[in-house]
Amino acid sequence: MREFTPGRRALLGAGLAALPLARALAAYPERALRWVVAYAAGGGTDTLARLVGANLSNRLGQPIVVENRPGAATNIGAEAVAKSPPDGYTVFSADNGTLVFNTALFKRLPYDPVRDFRPVGLMARFPLVLAVGEKAPADTVQALIAKAKAAPGSIDCATAGIGSPHHLALERLSREAGVRFNHVPYRGAAPALNDLIAGTVPMMVLDYPSGAEYLRSGRVKALAVLSAQPLEEQPSVPTVEAALGLRGFEAYAWQGLVVPKATPDALVAQLTRELDATMRDEAVRGRMKQIGLETLTGGPTEFEALLERERATWLPLIRDLNITLD
């Protein structure tokens, strides 16, 4: 009869303990997933999560329930996910605010973007445009910049709020073009857009999905695109780089999917595969185009590379200008 030494018992115990985990990985997913969105229902992030989630749900064979946890510049939703079990059943729409800006905008965060989250894959880019209403201060971006240089701080420019991608894009444009606008922050893009249309403010940095309907109808005019490439739907609108000669200028909002950090490799790999297939699905891509979103593809490696570039660009700007949300 074989004698079980303490070492053998330990190995046997470890093997037995690993069996439930192995079974769980093999059966994943066997129940509904929770998709946390750190914004209110009906907004761009929520719309994207529901669109992508419906397709991803079919691929995984389980329901995906969107849970809106808005507030505190995404910190409420991010904290909830950071504290969730790393079992593959909680996923999170993370953006450049959550994973990049907030580390400089707040002295303390209830989560750590590096230690608490693990990238799954990229989903979408929200293009930004410099837009004007009927009471436009200029007809071209070149004329606008010339006017701003002649009278620093005299032109109001609305954004979706302090510390938003819209605001930081405006600050970067101001710095690189050598001008100063009077920043008018709102609580979201929708109220700022309403005031732009009403003529209360003459211009704003607008994310294309929020203003697509009005840009298409001509009620709002885009003077320049802040992305590196022109918009497919607005090919005559120049990029800031082309119009002003600001080499390498690029600013946009983006969304990716993350999970709690300790989520097992096998589950992350499965989510990455299925998310990538979803983002390449023609029906998903077509719907995203309709609402003004640009599809992004790429797994954890591409996600990490984007984060590295974004941190190098935006964190010094936020700190230099002493922008804070505390």
mmCIF file of N, CA, C and O in Angstrom, residues 126-167:
data_model
loop_
_atom_site.group_PDB
_atom_site.id
_atom_site.type_symbol
_atom_site.label_atom_id
_atom_site.label_comp_id
_atom_site.label_asym_id
_atom_site.label_seq_id
_atom_site.Cartn_x
_atom_site.Cartn_y
_atom_site.Cartn_z
ATOM 1 N N PHE A 126 -14.993 57.739 -30.327
ATOM 2 C CA PHE A 126 -15.968 58.809 -30.477
ATOM 3 C C PHE A 126 -15.229 60.018 -31.081
ATOM 4 O O PHE A 126 -14.540 60.730 -30.351
ATOM 5 N N PRO A 127 -15.335 60.264 -32.385
ATOM 6 C CA PRO A 127 -14.622 61.397 -32.977
ATOM 7 C C PRO A 127 -15.086 62.728 -32.385
ATOM 8 O O PRO A 127 -16.257 62.899 -32.035
ATOM 9 N N LEU A 128 -14.151 63.660 -32.269
ATOM 10 C CA LEU A 128 -14.453 64.998 -31.767
ATOM 11 C C LEU A 128 -14.316 66.007 -32.904
ATOM 12 O O LEU A 128 -13.419 65.885 -33.741
ATOM 13 N N VAL A 129 -15.207 66.990 -32.925
ATOM 14 C CA VAL A 129 -15.139 68.047 -33.929
ATOM 15 C C VAL A 129 -15.246 69.402 -33.248
ATOM 16 O O VAL A 129 -15.843 69.535 -32.168
ATOM 17 N N LEU A 130 -14.657 70.398 -33.874
ATOM 18 C CA LEU A 130 -14.825 71.784 -33.442
ATOM 19 C C LEU A 130 -16.022 72.309 -34.210
ATOM 20 O O LEU A 130 -15.965 72.449 -35.440
ATOM 21 N N ALA A 131 -17.126 72.565 -33.508
ATOM 22 C CA ALA A 131 -18.391 72.878 -34.164
ATOM 23 C C ALA A 131 -18.883 74.272 -33.801
ATOM 24 O O ALA A 131 -18.610 74.773 -32.709
ATOM 25 N N VAL A 132 -19.621 74.869 -34.710
ATOM 26 C CA VAL A 132 -20.207 76.194 -34.487
ATOM 27 C C VAL A 132 -21.684 76.154 -34.845
ATOM 28 O O VAL A 132 -22.138 75.307 -35.616
ATOM 29 N N GLY A 133 -22.422 77.108 -34.264
ATOM 30 C CA GLY A 133 -23.831 77.247 -34.575
ATOM 31 C C GLY A 133 -24.068 78.371 -35.568
ATOM 32 O O GLY A 133 -23.153 78.829 -36.260
ATOM 33 N N GLU A 134 -25.317 78.832 -35.618
ATOM 34 C CA GLU A 134 -25.672 79.879 -36.581
ATOM 35 C C GLU A 134 -24.950 81.190 -36.289
ATOM 36 O O GLU A 134 -24.688 81.972 -37.201
ATOM 37 N N LYS A 135 -24.639 81.434 -35.026
ATOM 38 C CA LYS A 135 -23.912 82.660 -34.668
ATOM 39 C C LYS A 135 -22.413 82.382 -34.600
ATOM 40 O O LYS A 135 -21.732 82.750 -33.652
ATOM 41 N N ALA A 136 -21.917 81.754 -35.648
ATOM 42 C CA ALA A 136 -20.519 81.349 -35.673
ATOM 43 C C ALA A 136 -19.588 82.546 -35.663
ATOM 44 O O ALA A 136 -19.824 83.520 -36.378
ATOM 45 N N PRO A 137 -18.538 82.477 -34.852
ATOM 46 C CA PRO A 137 -17.567 83.574 -34.836
ATOM 47 C C PRO A 137 -16.674 83.593 -36.076
ATOM 48 O O PRO A 137 -15.984 84.565 -36.332
ATOM 49 N N ALA A 138 -16.685 82.488 -36.850
ATOM 50 C CA ALA A 138 -15.865 82.404 -38.064
ATOM 51 C C ALA A 138 -16.391 81.257 -38.924
ATOM 52 O O ALA A 138 -17.064 80.351 -38.439
ATOM 53 N N ASP A 139 -16.058 81.313 -40.225
ATOM 54 C CA ASP A 139 -16.524 80.287 -41.157
ATOM 55 C C ASP A 139 -15.518 79.166 -41.373
ATOM 56 O O ASP A 139 -15.861 78.120 -41.915
ATOM 57 N N THR A 140 -14.289 79.387 -41.010
ATOM 58 C CA THR A 140 -13.246 78.370 -41.147
ATOM 59 C C THR A 140 -12.462 78.289 -39.851
ATOM 60 O O THR A 140 -12.442 79.237 -39.060
ATOM 61 N N VAL A 141 -11.781 77.168 -39.644
ATOM 62 C CA VAL A 141 -10.998 77.028 -38.421
ATOM 63 C C VAL A 141 -9.803 77.976 -38.439
ATOM 64 O O VAL A 141 -9.396 78.491 -37.389
ATOM 65 N N GLN A 142 -9.269 78.259 -39.619
ATOM 66 C CA GLN A 142 -8.157 79.202 -39.700
ATOM 67 C C GLN A 142 -8.594 80.603 -39.262
ATOM 68 O O GLN A 142 -7.885 81.280 -38.508
ATOM 69 N N ALA A 143 -9.794 81.025 -39.730
ATOM 70 C CA ALA A 143 -10.301 82.343 -39.345
ATOM 71 C C ALA A 143 -10.634 82.386 -37.859
ATOM 72 O O ALA A 143 -10.436 83.409 -37.188
ATOM 73 N N LEU A 144 -11.132 81.259 -37.339
ATOM 74 C CA LEU A 144 -11.451 81.191 -35.915
ATOM 75 C C LEU A 144 -10.200 81.368 -35.063
ATOM 76 O O LEU A 144 -10.196 82.128 -34.088
ATOM 77 N N ILE A 145 -9.140 80.678 -35.421
ATOM 78 C CA ILE A 145 -7.898 80.781 -34.668
ATOM 79 C C ILE A 145 -7.334 82.195 -34.760
ATOM 80 O O ILE A 145 -6.838 82.752 -33.763
ATOM 81 N N ALA A 146 -7.402 82.798 -35.931
ATOM 82 C CA ALA A 146 -6.907 84.172 -36.101
ATOM 83 C C ALA A 146 -7.680 85.136 -35.211
ATOM 84 O O ALA A 146 -7.096 86.032 -34.573
ATOM 85 N N LYS A 147 -9.001 84.947 -35.136
ATOM 86 C CA LYS A 147 -9.823 85.813 -34.295
ATOM 87 C C LYS A 147 -9.513 85.598 -32.815
ATOM 88 O O LYS A 147 -9.450 86.554 -32.030
ATOM 89 N N ALA A 148 -9.301 84.362 -32.435
ATOM 90 C CA ALA A 148 -8.975 84.052 -31.042
ATOM 91 C C ALA A 148 -7.619 84.629 -30.654
ATOM 92 O O ALA A 148 -7.425 85.068 -29.519
ATOM 93 N N LYS A 149 -6.673 84.623 -31.577
ATOM 94 C CA LYS A 149 -5.357 85.201 -31.297
ATOM 95 C C LYS A 149 -5.448 86.718 -31.136
ATOM 96 O O LYS A 149 -4.743 87.310 -30.300
ATOM 97 N N ALA A 150 -6.323 87.341 -31.935
ATOM 98 C CA ALA A 150 -6.456 88.798 -31.887
ATOM 99 C C ALA A 150 -7.118 89.275 -30.602
ATOM 100 O O ALA A 150 -6.847 90.382 -30.124
ATOM 101 N N ALA A 151 -7.999 88.425 -30.032
ATOM 102 C CA ALA A 151 -8.716 88.811 -28.817
ATOM 103 C C ALA A 151 -8.772 87.614 -27.869
ATOM 104 O O ALA A 151 -9.789 86.921 -27.787
ATOM 105 N N PRO A 152 -7.672 87.316 -27.154
ATOM 106 C CA PRO A 152 -7.606 86.139 -26.276
ATOM 107 C C PRO A 152 -8.729 86.109 -25.244
ATOM 108 O O PRO A 152 -9.000 87.114 -24.584
ATOM 109 N N GLY A 153 -9.387 84.954 -25.144
ATOM 110 C CA GLY A 153 -10.431 84.763 -24.147
ATOM 111 C C GLY A 153 -11.763 85.373 -24.493
ATOM 112 O O GLY A 153 -12.699 85.317 -23.690
ATOM 113 N N SER A 154 -11.909 85.930 -25.682
ATOM 114 C CA SER A 154 -13.160 86.602 -26.041
ATOM 115 C C SER A 154 -14.194 85.669 -26.650
ATOM 116 O O SER A 154 -15.369 86.027 -26.768
ATOM 117 N N ILE A 155 -13.781 84.477 -27.056
ATOM 118 C CA ILE A 155 -14.705 83.541 -27.705
ATOM 119 C C ILE A 155 -15.049 82.417 -26.746
ATOM 120 O O ILE A 155 -14.167 81.692 -26.262
ATOM 121 N N ASP A 156 -16.325 82.260 -26.443
ATOM 122 C CA ASP A 156 -16.782 81.178 -25.569
ATOM 123 C C ASP A 156 -16.756 79.858 -26.321
ATOM 124 O O ASP A 156 -17.179 79.770 -27.485
ATOM 125 N N CYS A 157 -16.297 78.822 -25.648
ATOM 126 C CA CYS A 157 -16.317 77.481 -26.230
ATOM 127 C C CYS A 157 -16.843 76.498 -25.203
ATOM 128 O O CYS A 157 -16.267 76.343 -24.124
ATOM 129 N N ALA A 158 -17.946 75.844 -25.525
ATOM 130 C CA ALA A 158 -18.577 74.896 -24.616
ATOM 131 C C ALA A 158 -17.954 73.512 -24.758
ATOM 132 O O ALA A 158 -17.464 73.144 -25.821
ATOM 133 N N THR A 159 -17.968 72.764 -23.653
ATOM 134 C CA THR A 159 -17.561 71.361 -23.684
ATOM 135 C C THR A 159 -18.506 70.570 -22.788
ATOM 136 O O THR A 159 -19.353 71.140 -22.086
ATOM 137 N N ALA A 160 -18.336 69.254 -22.796
ATOM 138 C CA ALA A 160 -19.180 68.368 -21.994
ATOM 139 C C ALA A 160 -18.832 68.399 -20.517
ATOM 140 O O ALA A 160 -19.497 67.737 -19.721
ATOM 141 N N GLY A 161 -17.810 69.154 -20.126
ATOM 142 C CA GLY A 161 -17.490 69.268 -18.709
ATOM 143 C C GLY A 161 -16.004 69.303 -18.454
ATOM 144 O O GLY A 161 -15.195 68.893 -19.295
ATOM 145 N N ILE A 162 -15.631 69.772 -17.277
ATOM 146 C CA ILE A 162 -14.228 69.842 -16.889
ATOM 147 C C ILE A 162 -13.646 68.429 -16.810
ATOM 148 O O ILE A 162 -14.232 67.529 -16.216
ATOM 149 N N GLY A 163 -12.490 68.254 -17.430
ATOM 150 C CA GLY A 163 -11.831 66.960 -17.397
ATOM 151 C C GLY A 163 -12.333 65.956 -18.415
ATOM 152 O O GLY A 163 -11.827 64.835 -18.481
ATOM 153 N N SER A 164 -13.317 66.344 -19.226
ATOM 154 C CA SER A 164 -13.827 65.455 -20.268
ATOM 155 C C SER A 164 -12.854 65.420 -21.441
ATOM 156 O O SER A 164 -12.002 66.311 -21.589
ATOM 157 N N PRO A 165 -12.940 64.410 -22.318
ATOM 158 C CA PRO A 165 -12.100 64.425 -23.513
ATOM 159 C C PRO A 165 -12.281 65.690 -24.337
ATOM 160 O O PRO A 165 -11.329 66.197 -24.936
ATOM 161 N N HIS A 166 -13.501 66.215 -24.357
ATOM 162 C CA HIS A 166 -13.808 67.439 -25.098
ATOM 163 C C HIS A 166 -13.007 68.618 -24.527
ATOM 164 O O HIS A 166 -12.404 69.392 -25.272
ATOM 165 N N HIS A 167 -13.016 68.735 -23.194
ATOM 166 C CA HIS A 167 -12.298 69.826 -22.541
ATOM 167 C C HIS A 167 -10.796 69.706 -22.765
ATOM 168 O O HIS A 167 -10.120 70.694 -23.111
#
